[in-house]
Each structure stands twice: as C-alpha cells, then as structure tokens.
Amino acid sequence: MAAGFLAHLAGDRVEVRSAGSVPADRVNPAAVEAMREIGIDIAGQRPKVLTAEAVRASDYVITMGCGDACPVFPGKEYLDWALEDPAGKGVESVRPIRDEIRGRVEALVAEIDSRAESEA
C-alpha cells in the first residue's frame, strides 16, 4: 500500500521500490480492495525480496518491522514505520491501516519535495 500511495502521490518525482524481508506469495487481497476503493490499483504488483542492491540504490528506506533482516548502509535515510500488519485481515480492518499509511506517505512526499526545493 505504501508503494502504491507513493507512486500515486509523487508521480515521476520519485522511483518507487517495494520489497520485503520475507515477502508473501501475493499482495494481500484486502489491501488490493482497500486501495481500489480510493482509486489506486495495486493488483498487478508482486511481492519481491528486499536486496542490498535495492537499498544501496535508494535515498529513503522505509521499513515496517524488519529489524536486523534489513540491510543498512551509511548515507541513507531510514524510517521505521510501526504499523499493524494487514496480513489475514478483512478489508474493514485494512482501511484504518491504509489511511495511516497514506498520512505517512503524504508527510514523506512533503519532506522529499521540501529537500528538493532547498537543494535547488
């Protein structure tokens, strides 16, 4: 959901990578439905394994509880978002998680835009 929001809200201003330390075999159907309700389609996404290369290529690394399983490199901006896991939950339970993620992504996009403006 975070990657879907980031791609939707930031457009081509950012390159979005999404991966997990122990990815599921498919995107949570309740998350797909919750995002579809607000006009963002993540149905075509596939979970991927987080690689050191993906972290190295990123400016921001958003983690959601992966702990020591996530590679750490100097010079990256790390944010750990403690969120309820939507796995196994129905769409009614996923909506508040979706909305919390949206707020965090909106704040992240504002920070990215602010840094870009100050560096220009």
mmCIF file of C-alpha atoms in Angstrom, residues 8-84:
data_model
loop_
_atom_site.group_PDB
_atom_site.id
_atom_site.type_symbol
_atom_site.label_atom_id
_atom_site.label_comp_id
_atom_site.label_asym_id
_atom_site.label_seq_id
_atom_site.Cartn_x
_atom_site.Cartn_y
_atom_site.Cartn_z
ATOM 1 C CA HIS A 8 0.255 7.872 -6.863
ATOM 2 C CA LEU A 9 1.154 10.957 -4.810
ATOM 3 C CA ALA A 10 4.703 11.647 -6.030
ATOM 4 C CA GLY A 11 4.351 10.512 -9.630
ATOM 5 C CA ASP A 12 7.570 10.647 -11.603
ATOM 6 C CA ARG A 13 9.322 12.744 -8.911
ATOM 7 C CA VAL A 14 10.420 9.507 -7.223
ATOM 8 C CA GLU A 15 11.364 5.991 -8.210
ATOM 9 C CA VAL A 16 9.439 3.581 -6.016
ATOM 10 C CA ARG A 17 10.882 0.239 -4.975
ATOM 11 C CA SER A 18 8.904 -2.127 -2.797
ATOM 12 C CA ALA A 19 10.243 -5.307 -1.241
ATOM 13 C CA GLY A 20 10.147 -7.286 1.944
ATOM 14 C CA SER A 21 12.498 -9.326 4.075
ATOM 15 C CA VAL A 22 10.031 -12.243 3.951
ATOM 16 C CA PRO A 23 7.573 -11.373 1.165
ATOM 17 C CA ALA A 24 4.257 -13.150 0.763
ATOM 18 C CA ASP A 25 3.469 -15.025 -2.420
ATOM 19 C CA ARG A 26 0.908 -12.381 -3.435
ATOM 20 C CA VAL A 27 -0.335 -8.950 -2.465
ATOM 21 C CA ASN A 28 -2.940 -9.097 0.293
ATOM 22 C CA PRO A 29 -6.374 -9.154 -1.432
ATOM 23 C CA ALA A 30 -7.881 -6.974 1.316
ATOM 24 C CA ALA A 31 -5.144 -4.381 0.714
ATOM 25 C CA VAL A 32 -5.848 -4.508 -3.032
ATOM 26 C CA GLU A 33 -9.555 -3.898 -2.361
ATOM 27 C CA ALA A 34 -8.924 -1.133 0.192
ATOM 28 C CA MET A 35 -6.669 0.692 -2.273
ATOM 29 C CA ARG A 36 -9.078 0.120 -5.159
ATOM 30 C CA GLU A 37 -11.784 1.846 -3.082
ATOM 31 C CA ILE A 38 -9.783 5.073 -3.239
ATOM 32 C CA GLY A 39 -8.792 4.753 -6.885
ATOM 33 C CA ILE A 40 -5.313 3.231 -6.597
ATOM 34 C CA ASP A 41 -4.770 -0.111 -8.320
ATOM 35 C CA ILE A 42 -2.067 -2.299 -6.776
ATOM 36 C CA ALA A 43 -3.499 -5.579 -8.088
ATOM 37 C CA GLY A 44 -0.687 -6.025 -10.618
ATOM 38 C CA GLN A 45 2.089 -5.751 -8.042
ATOM 39 C CA ARG A 46 4.071 -8.794 -6.955
ATOM 40 C CA PRO A 47 5.916 -9.140 -3.645
ATOM 41 C CA LYS A 48 9.697 -9.128 -4.035
ATOM 42 C CA VAL A 49 12.625 -9.949 -1.767
ATOM 43 C CA LEU A 50 14.490 -6.952 -0.378
ATOM 44 C CA THR A 51 18.030 -6.903 -1.746
ATOM 45 C CA ALA A 52 21.112 -4.992 -0.696
ATOM 46 C CA GLU A 53 21.239 -3.544 -4.220
ATOM 47 C CA ALA A 54 17.758 -2.038 -3.862
ATOM 48 C CA VAL A 55 18.729 -0.418 -0.552
ATOM 49 C CA ARG A 56 22.006 0.900 -1.993
ATOM 50 C CA ALA A 57 20.105 2.489 -4.897
ATOM 51 C CA SER A 58 17.615 4.253 -2.588
ATOM 52 C CA ASP A 59 17.769 7.599 -0.794
ATOM 53 C CA TYR A 60 14.988 6.677 1.647
ATOM 54 C CA VAL A 61 14.436 3.240 3.129
ATOM 55 C CA ILE A 62 11.086 2.734 4.801
ATOM 56 C CA THR A 63 10.958 -0.342 6.980
ATOM 57 C CA MET A 64 7.975 -1.859 8.692
ATOM 58 C CA GLY A 65 9.440 -4.004 11.406
ATOM 59 C CA CYS A 66 12.077 -5.992 9.521
ATOM 60 C CA GLY A 67 14.716 -5.374 12.187
ATOM 61 C CA ASP A 68 18.093 -6.970 11.548
ATOM 62 C CA ALA A 69 16.856 -8.570 8.307
ATOM 63 C CA CYS A 70 17.044 -5.200 6.522
ATOM 64 C CA PRO A 71 20.405 -4.184 5.076
ATOM 65 C CA VAL A 72 21.770 -0.895 6.434
ATOM 66 C CA PHE A 73 24.113 1.385 4.515
ATOM 67 C CA PRO A 74 25.556 4.761 5.571
ATOM 68 C CA GLY A 75 24.059 7.848 3.990
ATOM 69 C CA LYS A 76 20.529 6.501 3.611
ATOM 70 C CA GLU A 77 17.507 7.988 5.339
ATOM 71 C CA TYR A 78 15.875 5.180 7.337
ATOM 72 C CA LEU A 79 12.334 5.420 8.652
ATOM 73 C CA ASP A 80 10.773 2.533 10.561
ATOM 74 C CA TRP A 81 7.008 2.714 10.418
ATOM 75 C CA ALA A 82 5.428 0.672 13.185
ATOM 76 C CA LEU A 83 2.109 -0.286 11.640
ATOM 77 C CA GLU A 84 -0.397 -3.019 12.257
#
